[in-house]
PDB file of C-alpha atoms and ligand atoms in Angstrom:
ATOM      1  CA  UNK A  28     117.278 106.698 132.185  1.00 97.00           C
ATOM      2  CA  UNK A  29     120.710 107.908 131.299  1.00 97.00           C
ATOM      3  CA  UNK A  30     121.456 109.750 128.160  1.00 97.00           C
ATOM      4  CA  UNK A  31     125.364 109.145 126.801  1.00 97.00           C
ATOM      5  CA  UNK A  32     126.761 110.998 123.555  1.00 96.00           C
ATOM      6  CA  UNK A  33     130.463 109.857 123.650  1.00 95.00           C
ATOM      7  CA  UNK A  34     131.398 106.679 122.710  1.00 96.00           C
ATOM      8  CA  UNK A  35     133.980 106.302 125.506  1.00 96.00           C
ATOM      9  CA  UNK A  36     131.095 107.226 128.216  1.00 96.00           C
ATOM     10  CA  UNK A  37     128.797 104.818 126.498  1.00 96.00           C
ATOM     11  CA  UNK A  38     131.307 102.048 127.147  1.00 96.00           C
ATOM     12  CA  UNK A  39     132.414 102.708 130.625  1.00 96.00           C
ATOM     13  CA  UNK A  40     128.835 102.693 131.361  1.00 94.00           C
ATOM     14  CA  UNK A  41     128.151  99.274 129.768  1.00 96.00           C
ATOM     15  CA  UNK A  42     131.452  97.414 131.008  1.00 96.00           C
ATOM     16  CA  UNK A  43     130.127  96.503 134.094  1.00 96.00           C
ATOM     17  CA  UNK A  44     126.799  95.470 132.570  1.00 94.00           C
ATOM     18  CA  UNK A  45     128.543  93.088 130.255  1.00 94.00           C
ATOM     19  CA  UNK A  46     126.730  89.444 130.667  1.00 94.00           C
ATOM     20  CA  UNK A  47     123.308  91.050 131.088  1.00 97.00           C
ATOM     21  CA  UNK A  48     120.923  90.845 127.414  1.00 98.00           C
ATOM     22  CA  UNK A  49     121.264  94.100 126.289  1.00 98.00           C
ATOM     23  CA  UNK A  50     118.664  95.169 123.524  1.00 98.00           C
ATOM     24  CA  UNK A  51     119.551  98.085 121.016  1.00 98.00           C
ATOM     25  CA  UNK A  52     116.369  99.852 119.365  1.00 98.00           C
ATOM     26  CA  UNK A  53     118.278 102.085 116.675  1.00 98.00           C
ATOM     27  CA  UNK A  54     116.092 105.282 115.674  1.00 98.00           C
ATOM     28  CA  UNK A  55     116.842 108.611 113.869  1.00 98.00           C
ATOM     29  CA  UNK A  56     114.535 110.174 116.741  1.00 98.00           C
ATOM     30  CA  UNK A  57     111.422 112.077 116.396  1.00 97.00           C
ATOM     31  CA  UNK A  58     109.715 109.274 118.068  1.00 97.00           C
ATOM     32  CA  UNK A  59     106.243 107.734 117.577  1.00 96.00           C
ATOM     33  CA  UNK A  60     104.019 105.124 119.101  1.00 96.00           C
ATOM     34  CA  UNK A  61     105.456 102.872 116.663  1.00 97.00           C
ATOM     35  CA  UNK A  62     109.057 103.598 118.264  1.00 98.00           C
ATOM     36  CA  UNK A  63     107.591 103.034 121.815  1.00 98.00           C
ATOM     37  CA  UNK A  64     106.212  99.614 120.702  1.00 97.00           C
ATOM     38  CA  UNK A  65     109.508  98.528 119.522  1.00 98.00           C
ATOM     39  CA  UNK A  66     111.025  99.716 123.073  1.00 98.00           C
ATOM     40  CA  UNK A  67     108.552  97.826 125.170  1.00 97.00           C
ATOM     41  CA  UNK A  68     108.743  94.856 123.268  1.00 97.00           C
ATOM     42  CA  UNK A  69     112.827  95.260 123.634  1.00 97.00           C
ATOM     43  CA  UNK A  70     111.910  95.568 127.396  1.00 95.00           C
ATOM     44  CA  UNK A  71     110.624  92.243 127.605  1.00 94.00           C
ATOM     45  CA  UNK A  72     113.354  90.796 125.840  1.00 94.00           C
ATOM     46  CA  UNK A  73     116.275  91.813 127.586  1.00 97.00           C
ATOM     47  CA  UNK A  74     117.833  93.152 131.061  1.00 97.00           C
ATOM     48  CA  UNK A  75     118.569  96.163 129.478  1.00 97.00           C
ATOM     49  CA  UNK A  76     117.396  98.582 126.658  1.00 98.00           C
ATOM     50  CA  UNK A  77     119.308 100.944 124.745  1.00 98.00           C
ATOM     51  CA  UNK A  78     117.407 103.578 122.115  1.00 98.00           C
ATOM     52  CA  UNK A  79     120.299 105.199 119.743  1.00 98.00           C
ATOM     53  CA  UNK A  80     119.308 108.400 118.411  1.00 98.00           C
ATOM     54  CA  UNK A  81     121.374 109.589 115.520  1.00 98.00           C
ATOM     55  CA  UNK A  82     119.929 111.715 112.300  1.00 98.00           C
ATOM     56  CA  UNK A  83     122.626 109.611 109.848  1.00 98.00           C
ATOM     57  CA  UNK A  84     123.907 112.012 107.113  1.00 97.00           C
ATOM     58  CA  UNK A  85     125.145 109.102 105.088  1.00 98.00           C
ATOM     59  CA  UNK A  86     121.784 107.299 104.332  1.00 98.00           C
ATOM     60  CA  UNK A  87     120.396 110.764 103.019  1.00 97.00           C
ATOM     61  CA  UNK A  88     120.703 111.711  99.525  1.00 95.00           C
ATOM     62  CA  UNK A  89     122.011 115.304  98.276  1.00 94.00           C
ATOM     63  CA  UNK A  90     118.294 116.667  97.551  1.00 90.00           C
ATOM     64  CA  UNK A  91     116.671 114.699 100.454  1.00 93.00           C
ATOM     65  CA  UNK A  92     115.582 116.051 103.882  1.00 92.00           C
ATOM     66  CA  UNK A  93     118.820 115.725 106.256  1.00 96.00           C
ATOM     67  CA  UNK A  94     118.967 119.406 107.021  1.00 95.00           C
ATOM     68  CA  UNK A  95     115.172 119.208 107.840  1.00 93.00           C
ATOM     69  CA  UNK A  96     114.824 116.061 109.726  1.00 94.00           C
ATOM     70  CA  UNK A  97     113.328 117.088 112.966  1.00 94.00           C
ATOM     71  CA  UNK A  98     115.889 116.758 115.909  1.00 97.00           C
ATOM     72  CA  UNK A  99     113.869 116.531 118.927  1.00 97.00           C
ATOM     73  CA  UNK A 100     115.641 114.849 121.546  1.00 97.00           C
ATOM     74  CA  UNK A 101     114.040 116.317 124.724  1.00 97.00           C
ATOM     75  CA  UNK A 102     110.471 115.089 123.791  1.00 98.00           C
ATOM     76  CA  UNK A 103     112.035 111.900 122.887  1.00 98.00           C
ATOM     77  CA  UNK A 104     113.345 111.115 126.134  1.00 98.00           C
ATOM     78  CA  UNK A 105     110.338 112.219 127.527  1.00 98.00           C
ATOM     79  CA  UNK A 106     108.482 109.493 125.632  1.00 98.00           C
ATOM     80  CA  UNK A 107     111.562 106.778 126.169  1.00 98.00           C
ATOM     81  CA  UNK A 108     111.853 107.097 129.852  1.00 97.00           C
ATOM     82  CA  UNK A 109     108.209 105.749 130.923  1.00 96.00           C
ATOM     83  CA  UNK A 110     108.657 102.725 128.039  1.00 96.00           C
ATOM     84  CA  UNK A 111     111.376 101.196 130.302  1.00 92.00           C
ATOM     85  CA  UNK A 112     114.556 102.728 128.164  1.00 98.00           C
ATOM     86  CA  UNK A 113     117.825 102.376 130.239  1.00 97.00           C
ATOM     87  CA  UNK A 114     120.229 103.975 128.246  1.00 98.00           C
ATOM     88  CA  UNK A 115     119.690 106.690 125.183  1.00 98.00           C
ATOM     89  CA  UNK A 116     122.784 106.708 122.979  1.00 98.00           C
ATOM     90  CA  UNK A 117     122.706 110.042 121.187  1.00 98.00           C
ATOM     91  CA  UNK A 118     126.414 110.560 119.226  1.00 98.00           C
ATOM     92  CA  UNK A 119     127.292 113.456 117.284  1.00 96.00           C
ATOM     93  CA  UNK A 120     128.095 113.179 113.473  1.00 97.00           C
ATOM     94  CA  UNK A 121     131.787 113.651 114.554  1.00 96.00           C
ATOM     95  CA  UNK A 122     131.535 110.427 116.808  1.00 97.00           C
ATOM     96  CA  UNK A 123     130.414 108.232 114.025  1.00 97.00           C
ATOM     97  CA  UNK A 124     132.351 109.521 111.127  1.00 97.00           C
ATOM     98  CA  UNK A 125     135.440 111.073 112.561  1.00 96.00           C
ATOM     99  CA  UNK A 126     137.197 111.295 109.184  1.00 96.00           C
ATOM    100  CA  UNK A 127     134.343 113.051 107.582  1.00 94.00           C
ATOM    101  CA  UNK A 128     131.288 111.463 105.891  1.00 89.00           C
ATOM    102  CA  UNK A 129     133.209 111.198 102.298  1.00 91.00           C
ATOM    103  CA  UNK A 130     136.307 109.733 103.801  1.00 95.00           C
ATOM    104  CA  UNK A 131     134.641 107.133 105.930  1.00 97.00           C
ATOM    105  CA  UNK A 132     134.603 103.374 105.727  1.00 98.00           C
ATOM    106  CA  UNK A 133     131.310 101.803 104.136  1.00 98.00           C
ATOM    107  CA  UNK A 134     129.807  98.531 104.750  1.00 98.00           C
ATOM    108  CA  UNK A 135     127.830  97.649 101.731  1.00 98.00           C
ATOM    109  CA  UNK A 136     125.328  94.586 101.450  1.00 98.00           C
ATOM    110  CA  UNK A 137     125.286  93.952  97.642  1.00 98.00           C
ATOM    111  CA  UNK A 138     122.122  93.232  95.554  1.00 97.00           C
ATOM    112  CA  UNK A 139     119.693  93.855  98.385  1.00 98.00           C
ATOM    113  CA  UNK A 140     121.168  97.554  98.350  1.00 98.00           C
ATOM    114  CA  UNK A 141     120.404  98.191  94.723  1.00 98.00           C
ATOM    115  CA  UNK A 142     116.670  97.109  94.712  1.00 98.00           C
ATOM    116  CA  UNK A 143     113.267  98.832  94.937  1.00 98.00           C
ATOM    117  CA  UNK A 144     114.107 101.727  97.720  1.00 98.00           C
ATOM    118  CA  UNK A 145     117.963 101.355  96.510  1.00 98.00           C
ATOM    119  CA  UNK A 146     117.035 102.336  93.065  1.00 98.00           C
ATOM    120  CA  UNK A 147     114.945 105.458  93.790  1.00 95.00           C
ATOM    121  CA  UNK A 148     118.046 106.308  96.711  1.00 97.00           C
ATOM    122  CA  UNK A 149     120.923 105.120  95.660  1.00 97.00           C
ATOM    123  CA  UNK A 150     123.417 104.917  98.605  1.00 97.00           C
ATOM    124  CA  UNK A 151     120.767 105.074 101.116  1.00 98.00           C
ATOM    125  CA  UNK A 152     120.996 101.333 102.100  1.00 98.00           C
ATOM    126  CA  UNK A 153     124.923 101.839 102.107  1.00 98.00           C
ATOM    127  CA  UNK A 154     124.220 104.383 104.434  1.00 98.00           C
ATOM    128  CA  UNK A 155     122.073 102.470 106.599  1.00 98.00           C
ATOM    129  CA  UNK A 156     123.987  99.218 107.011  1.00 98.00           C
ATOM    130  CA  UNK A 157     127.326 101.625 107.613  1.00 98.00           C
ATOM    131  CA  UNK A 158     125.679 103.384 110.550  1.00 98.00           C
ATOM    132  CA  UNK A 159     123.920 100.209 112.128  1.00 99.00           C
ATOM    133  CA  UNK A 160     127.585  98.589 111.848  1.00 98.00           C
ATOM    134  CA  UNK A 161     128.768 101.416 113.835  1.00 98.00           C
ATOM    135  CA  UNK A 162     126.119 101.360 116.447  1.00 98.00           C
ATOM    136  CA  UNK A 163     126.214  97.373 116.705  1.00 98.00           C
ATOM    137  CA  UNK A 164     130.045  97.995 117.429  1.00 98.00           C
ATOM    138  CA  UNK A 165     129.796 100.715 120.128  1.00 97.00           C
ATOM    139  CA  UNK A 166     127.164  99.122 121.805  1.00 98.00           C
ATOM    140  CA  UNK A 167     127.350  95.225 121.352  1.00 97.00           C
ATOM    141  CA  UNK A 168     123.808  94.189 121.819  1.00 98.00           C
ATOM    142  CA  UNK A 169     122.605  90.713 121.810  1.00 98.00           C
ATOM    143  CA  UNK A 170     119.238  91.793 120.116  1.00 98.00           C
ATOM    144  CA  UNK A 171     118.125  94.419 117.803  1.00 98.00           C
ATOM    145  CA  UNK A 172     114.729  95.521 117.226  1.00 98.00           C
ATOM    146  CA  UNK A 173     113.688  97.297 113.870  1.00 98.00           C
ATOM    147  CA  UNK A 174     109.951  97.867 112.818  1.00 97.00           C
ATOM    148  CA  UNK A 175     109.003  95.909 109.639  1.00 97.00           C
ATOM    149  CA  UNK A 176     107.636  99.143 107.920  1.00 97.00           C
ATOM    150  CA  UNK A 177     111.016  99.087 106.503  1.00 98.00           C
ATOM    151  CA  UNK A 178     110.873  95.911 105.223  1.00 98.00           C
ATOM    152  CA  UNK A 179     113.986  96.294 102.842  1.00 98.00           C
ATOM    153  CA  UNK A 180     116.081  97.843 105.852  1.00 98.00           C
ATOM    154  CA  UNK A 181     115.416  94.811 107.685  1.00 98.00           C
ATOM    155  CA  UNK A 182     116.630  92.410 105.111  1.00 98.00           C
ATOM    156  CA  UNK A 183     119.628  94.211 104.417  1.00 98.00           C
ATOM    157  CA  UNK A 184     120.509  94.577 108.263  1.00 98.00           C
ATOM    158  CA  UNK A 185     119.837  91.092 108.664  1.00 98.00           C
ATOM    159  CA  UNK A 186     122.166  89.971 105.681  1.00 98.00           C
ATOM    160  CA  UNK A 187     124.793  92.553 107.241  1.00 98.00           C
ATOM    161  CA  UNK A 188     124.565  90.991 110.836  1.00 98.00           C
ATOM    162  CA  UNK A 189     124.825  87.140 109.157  1.00 98.00           C
ATOM    163  CA  UNK A 190     127.474  87.674 106.677  1.00 98.00           C
ATOM    164  CA  UNK A 191     129.602  89.839 109.112  1.00 98.00           C
ATOM    165  CA  UNK A 192     129.255  87.260 111.815  1.00 98.00           C
ATOM    166  CA  UNK A 193     127.900  89.840 114.257  1.00 98.00           C
ATOM    167  CA  UNK A 194     126.407  87.611 117.428  1.00 98.00           C
ATOM    168  CA  UNK A 195     123.307  89.840 117.398  1.00 98.00           C
ATOM    169  CA  UNK A 196     119.415  88.582 116.824  1.00 98.00           C
ATOM    170  CA  UNK A 197     117.707  90.991 114.611  1.00 98.00           C
ATOM    171  CA  UNK A 198     114.027  90.904 115.419  1.00 97.00           C
ATOM    172  CA  UNK A 199     111.446  92.883 112.996  1.00 97.00           C
ATOM    173  CA  UNK A 200     108.037  93.889 114.518  1.00 97.00           C
ATOM    174  CA  UNK A 201     104.759  94.361 112.293  1.00 96.00           C
ATOM    175  CA  UNK A 202     103.951  97.877 111.105  1.00 97.00           C
ATOM    176  CA  UNK A 203     102.436 100.261 113.923  1.00 97.00           C
ATOM    177  CA  UNK A 204      99.694 102.070 112.045  1.00 97.00           C
ATOM    178  CA  UNK A 205      97.045 104.948 112.386  1.00 97.00           C
ATOM    179  CA  UNK A 206      93.266 103.991 112.976  1.00 97.00           C
ATOM    180  CA  UNK A 207      93.112 104.566 109.235  1.00 97.00           C
ATOM    181  CA  UNK A 208      95.810 102.189 108.400  1.00 97.00           C
ATOM    182  CA  UNK A 209      98.738 104.651 107.696  1.00 98.00           C
ATOM    183  CA  UNK A 210     101.690 103.249 108.323  1.00 98.00           C
ATOM    184  CA  UNK A 211     103.473 105.649 111.483  1.00 97.00           C
ATOM    185  CA  UNK A 212     106.288 107.237 110.001  1.00 95.00           C
ATOM    186  CA  UNK A 213     108.119 110.707 111.094  1.00 92.00           C
ATOM    187  CA  UNK A 214     107.684 111.742 107.574  1.00 92.00           C
ATOM    188  CA  UNK A 215     103.848 111.604 107.810  1.00 95.00           C
ATOM    189  CA  UNK A 216     104.332 115.197 109.258  1.00 92.00           C
ATOM    190  CA  UNK A 217     105.422 116.425 105.703  1.00 93.00           C
ATOM    191  CA  UNK A 218     101.984 115.760 104.666  1.00 97.00           C
ATOM    192  CA  UNK A 219      99.175 118.666 103.997  1.00 97.00           C
ATOM    193  CA  UNK A 220      95.744 117.716 105.568  1.00 97.00           C
ATOM    194  CA  UNK A 221      94.535 116.576 102.211  1.00 97.00           C
ATOM    195  CA  UNK A 222      97.402 114.858 101.543  1.00 98.00           C
ATOM    196  CA  UNK A 223      97.068 113.046 104.791  1.00 98.00           C
ATOM    197  CA  UNK A 224      93.642 112.285 103.909  1.00 98.00           C
ATOM    198  CA  UNK A 225      94.741 110.544 100.709  1.00 98.00           C
ATOM    199  CA  UNK A 226      97.500 108.602 102.422  1.00 98.00           C
ATOM    200  CA  UNK A 227      95.318 105.674 103.741  1.00 98.00           C
ATOM    201  CA  UNK A 228      95.178 104.618  99.981  1.00 98.00           C
ATOM    202  CA  UNK A 229      98.624 103.056 100.229  1.00 98.00           C
ATOM    203  CA  UNK A 230      97.875 100.498 102.827  1.00 98.00           C
ATOM    204  CA  UNK A 231      94.141  99.774 101.247  1.00 98.00           C
ATOM    205  CA  UNK A 232      96.194  98.909  97.831  1.00 98.00           C
ATOM    206  CA  UNK A 233      98.400  96.634  99.962  1.00 98.00           C
ATOM    207  CA  UNK A 234      95.081  95.104 101.304  1.00 98.00           C
ATOM    208  CA  UNK A 235      93.919  94.785  97.912  1.00 98.00           C
ATOM    209  CA  UNK A 236      96.940  93.216  96.265  1.00 98.00           C
ATOM    210  CA  UNK A 237      97.249  90.743  99.169  1.00 98.00           C
ATOM    211  CA  UNK A 238      93.795  89.653  99.077  1.00 98.00           C
ATOM    212  CA  UNK A 239      93.861  89.230  95.594  1.00 98.00           C
ATOM    213  CA  UNK A 240      96.999  87.017  95.674  1.00 98.00           C
ATOM    214  CA  UNK A 241      95.556  85.011  98.668  1.00 97.00           C
ATOM    215  CA  UNK A 242      92.399  84.228  96.212  1.00 97.00           C
ATOM    216  CA  UNK A 243      94.824  82.810  93.672  1.00 97.00           C
ATOM    217  CA  UNK A 244      95.966  85.668  91.346  1.00 97.00           C
ATOM    218  CA  UNK A 245      99.430  84.991  89.942  1.00 97.00           C
ATOM    219  CA  UNK A 246      99.947  87.436  87.285  1.00 98.00           C
ATOM    220  CA  UNK A 247     101.556  89.621  89.402  1.00 98.00           C
ATOM    221  CA  UNK A 248     102.909  92.153  86.827  1.00 98.00           C
ATOM    222  CA  UNK A 249      99.562  92.839  85.606  1.00 98.00           C
ATOM    223  CA  UNK A 250      98.361  93.187  89.494  1.00 98.00           C
ATOM    224  CA  UNK A 251     101.241  95.845  90.057  1.00 98.00           C
ATOM    225  CA  UNK A 252     100.459  97.764  86.813  1.00 98.00           C
ATOM    226  CA  UNK A 253      96.700  97.940  87.809  1.00 98.00           C
ATOM    227  CA  UNK A 254      97.212  99.238  91.001  1.00 98.00           C
ATOM    228  CA  UNK A 255     100.152 101.555  90.523  1.00 98.00           C
ATOM    229  CA  UNK A 256      97.761 102.967  87.743  1.00 98.00           C
ATOM    230  CA  UNK A 257      94.909 103.290  90.519  1.00 98.00           C
ATOM    231  CA  UNK A 258      97.531 105.320  92.835  1.00 98.00           C
ATOM    232  CA  UNK A 259      98.581 107.435  89.872  1.00 98.00           C
ATOM    233  CA  UNK A 260      94.895 108.498  89.285  1.00 98.00           C
ATOM    234  CA  UNK A 261      94.497 108.919  93.036  1.00 98.00           C
ATOM    235  CA  UNK A 262      97.412 111.809  93.021  1.00 97.00           C
ATOM    236  CA  UNK A 263     100.308 109.616  93.949  1.00 98.00           C
ATOM    237  CA  UNK A 264     103.430 109.223  92.050  1.00 98.00           C
ATOM    238  CA  UNK A 265     104.485 105.413  92.930  1.00 98.00           C
ATOM    239  CA  UNK A 266     108.393 105.012  92.692  1.00 98.00           C
ATOM    240  CA  UNK A 267     107.581 101.447  92.667  1.00 98.00           C
ATOM    241  CA  UNK A 268     104.182  98.947  93.417  1.00 98.00           C
ATOM    242  CA  UNK A 269     105.917  95.414  93.731  1.00 98.00           C
ATOM    243  CA  UNK A 270     105.160  91.719  94.399  1.00 98.00           C
ATOM    244  CA  UNK A 271     108.537  90.241  95.709  1.00 98.00           C
ATOM    245  CA  UNK A 272     110.033  87.399  97.430  1.00 98.00           C
ATOM    246  CA  UNK A 273     110.068  87.574 101.004  1.00 98.00           C
ATOM    247  CA  UNK A 274     113.582  85.969 101.266  1.00 97.00           C
ATOM    248  CA  UNK A 275     115.298  88.330  99.014  1.00 98.00           C
ATOM    249  CA  UNK A 276     113.138  90.650  97.503  1.00 98.00           C
ATOM    250  CA  UNK A 277     113.077  89.284  93.696  1.00 98.00           C
ATOM    251  CA  UNK A 278     110.547  89.535  91.837  1.00 98.00           C
ATOM    252  CA  UNK A 279     107.634  86.690  92.430  1.00 98.00           C
ATOM    253  CA  UNK A 280     107.281  83.916  89.880  1.00 96.00           C
ATOM    254  CA  UNK A 281     104.144  82.166  88.984  1.00 92.00           C
ATOM    255  CA  UNK A 282     103.784  79.113  91.112  1.00 96.00           C
ATOM    256  CA  UNK A 283     105.157  81.194  94.127  1.00 97.00           C
ATOM    257  CA  UNK A 284     102.747  80.271  97.279  1.00 97.00           C
ATOM    258  CA  UNK A 285     101.228  83.257  98.988  1.00 97.00           C
ATOM    259  CA  UNK A 286     103.377  82.536 101.926  1.00 97.00           C
ATOM    260  CA  UNK A 287     106.752  83.514 100.643  1.00 98.00           C
ATOM    261  CA  UNK A 288     105.253  86.639  99.260  1.00 98.00           C
ATOM    262  CA  UNK A 289     105.320  90.384 100.426  1.00 98.00           C
ATOM    263  CA  UNK A 290     103.850  93.345  98.604  1.00 98.00           C
ATOM    264  CA  UNK A 291     105.773  96.766  98.896  1.00 98.00           C
ATOM    265  CA  UNK A 292     105.055 100.085  97.785  1.00 98.00           C
ATOM    266  CA  UNK A 293     106.991 103.488  97.625  1.00 98.00           C
ATOM    267  CA  UNK A 294     105.083 106.365  96.458  1.00 98.00           C
ATOM    268  CA  UNK A 295     105.232 110.121  96.570  1.00 97.00           C
ATOM    269  CA  UNK A 296     102.595 112.173  97.780  1.00 97.00           C
ATOM    270  CA  UNK A 297     103.072 116.105  97.722  1.00 96.00           C
ATOM    271  CA  UNK A 298     106.652 116.464  99.801  1.00 93.00           C
ATOM    272  CA  UNK A 299     106.281 113.013 101.278  1.00 95.00           C
ATOM    273  CA  UNK A 300     107.804 109.963 100.196  1.00 96.00           C
ATOM    274  CA  UNK A 301     105.567 107.326 101.700  1.00 97.00           C
ATOM    275  CA  UNK A 302     106.779 103.739 102.043  1.00 98.00           C
ATOM    276  CA  UNK A 303     104.822 100.322 103.258  1.00 98.00           C
ATOM    277  CA  UNK A 304     104.291  96.975 102.584  1.00 98.00           C
ATOM    278  CA  UNK A 305     101.816  94.018 103.733  1.00 98.00           C
ATOM    279  CA  UNK A 306     103.152  90.306 103.820  1.00 98.00           C
ATOM    280  CA  UNK A 307     100.773  88.051 101.798  1.00 98.00           C
ATOM    281  CA  UNK A 308     100.356  85.802 104.649  1.00 97.00           C
ATOM    282  CA  UNK A 309     101.248  87.971 107.741  1.00 86.00           C
ATOM    283  CA  UNK A 310     104.297  86.769 109.920  1.00 77.00           C
ATOM    284  CA  UNK A 311     103.494  88.692 112.978  1.00 63.00           C
ATOM    285  CA  UNK A 312     107.322  88.810 114.391  1.00 55.00           C
ATOM    286  CA  UNK A 313     110.469  87.736 112.386  1.00 48.00           C
ATOM    287  CA  UNK A 314     111.391  85.634 115.222  1.00 42.00           C
ATOM    288  CA  UNK A 315     110.415  82.457 117.462  1.00 35.00           C
ATOM    289  CA  UNK A 316     109.141  84.435 120.394  1.00 40.00           C
ATOM    290  CA  UNK A 317     105.511  85.462 120.718  1.00 38.00           C
ATOM    291  CA  UNK A 318     104.853  89.161 121.213  1.00 40.00           C
TER     292      UNK A 318
HETATM  293  O1  LIG B 424     114.807 103.004 110.564  1.00 95.79           O
HETATM  294  C1  LIG B 424     115.772 104.256 110.822  1.00 95.79           C
HETATM  295  O2  LIG B 424     114.959 104.603 111.469  1.00 95.79           O
HETATM  296  C2  LIG B 424     117.203 104.249 110.360  1.00 95.79           C
HETATM  297  O3  LIG B 424     117.051 104.125 109.133  1.00 95.79           O
HETATM  298  C3  LIG B 424     118.112 103.653 111.346  1.00 95.79           C
HETATM  299  C4  LIG B 424     117.850 101.760 111.196  1.00 95.79           C
HETATM  300  C5  LIG B 424     118.105 103.928 112.448  1.00 95.79           C
HETATM  301  C6  LIG B 424     119.902 103.873 110.698  1.00 95.79           C
HETATM  302  O4  LIG B 424     119.658 105.085 110.383  1.00 95.79           O
END
């Protein structure tokens, strides 16, 4: 496994490999088993697997955790090598934003960038699409793999790739969960032991809502309000509890079939902001291939 930090070096080493199928798994590092499952899947899909590790300042708000976000390159490399990673691309901020973050070209995916997490974190998805566009241009992968835990991010990136005519297959893999159902996330470490015990209520809420919809409930707004109130009673501060259409994250309308819907939650618990979602009828993979 080779680790590259400069774009010139990266391009020079990829040049003789063009023609092979390249998979990219973009990450911000501080990797967990969920990331590793993305890499293992990438390994089955391509001749060569590249993992990028970059804590992207553009997607953090002014009062968010950019400065404290764990940078653990050595530990990450030790997990990545046995999982089948060929290259790690770990650029510096100046490599991706040579003119500084306030003077840089921004890629925006309108509408999708402003809903749900986009309301709570203005500019977040512009930061995500701006960095992923750069990573795609630097690596020129054939396929890129993301987790479905960041469902809105996946949609934003699919839309960006489609509209900018980037010849890259975007694959979303099912969320990797702890035994008690909590979605794996680098930010789970921000919770105290007590909060960590409470955290699986998010997944339980998603399950309760998806079951209710499968059983025929169509009063989506009431369903959202009931479950948001229950999370508040349990000590969470929900940003949203939402039943949305999978295709564009617009609010569900009565008459919508369960297959087209996804339930999404973002809620604060102490210092952590937890996000999770569950398709009402789960697509195991956002691609034709079987995992
Ligand atoms: O999901 C993440 O880890 C990040 O948002 C991503 C896609 C690597 C962009 O910085």
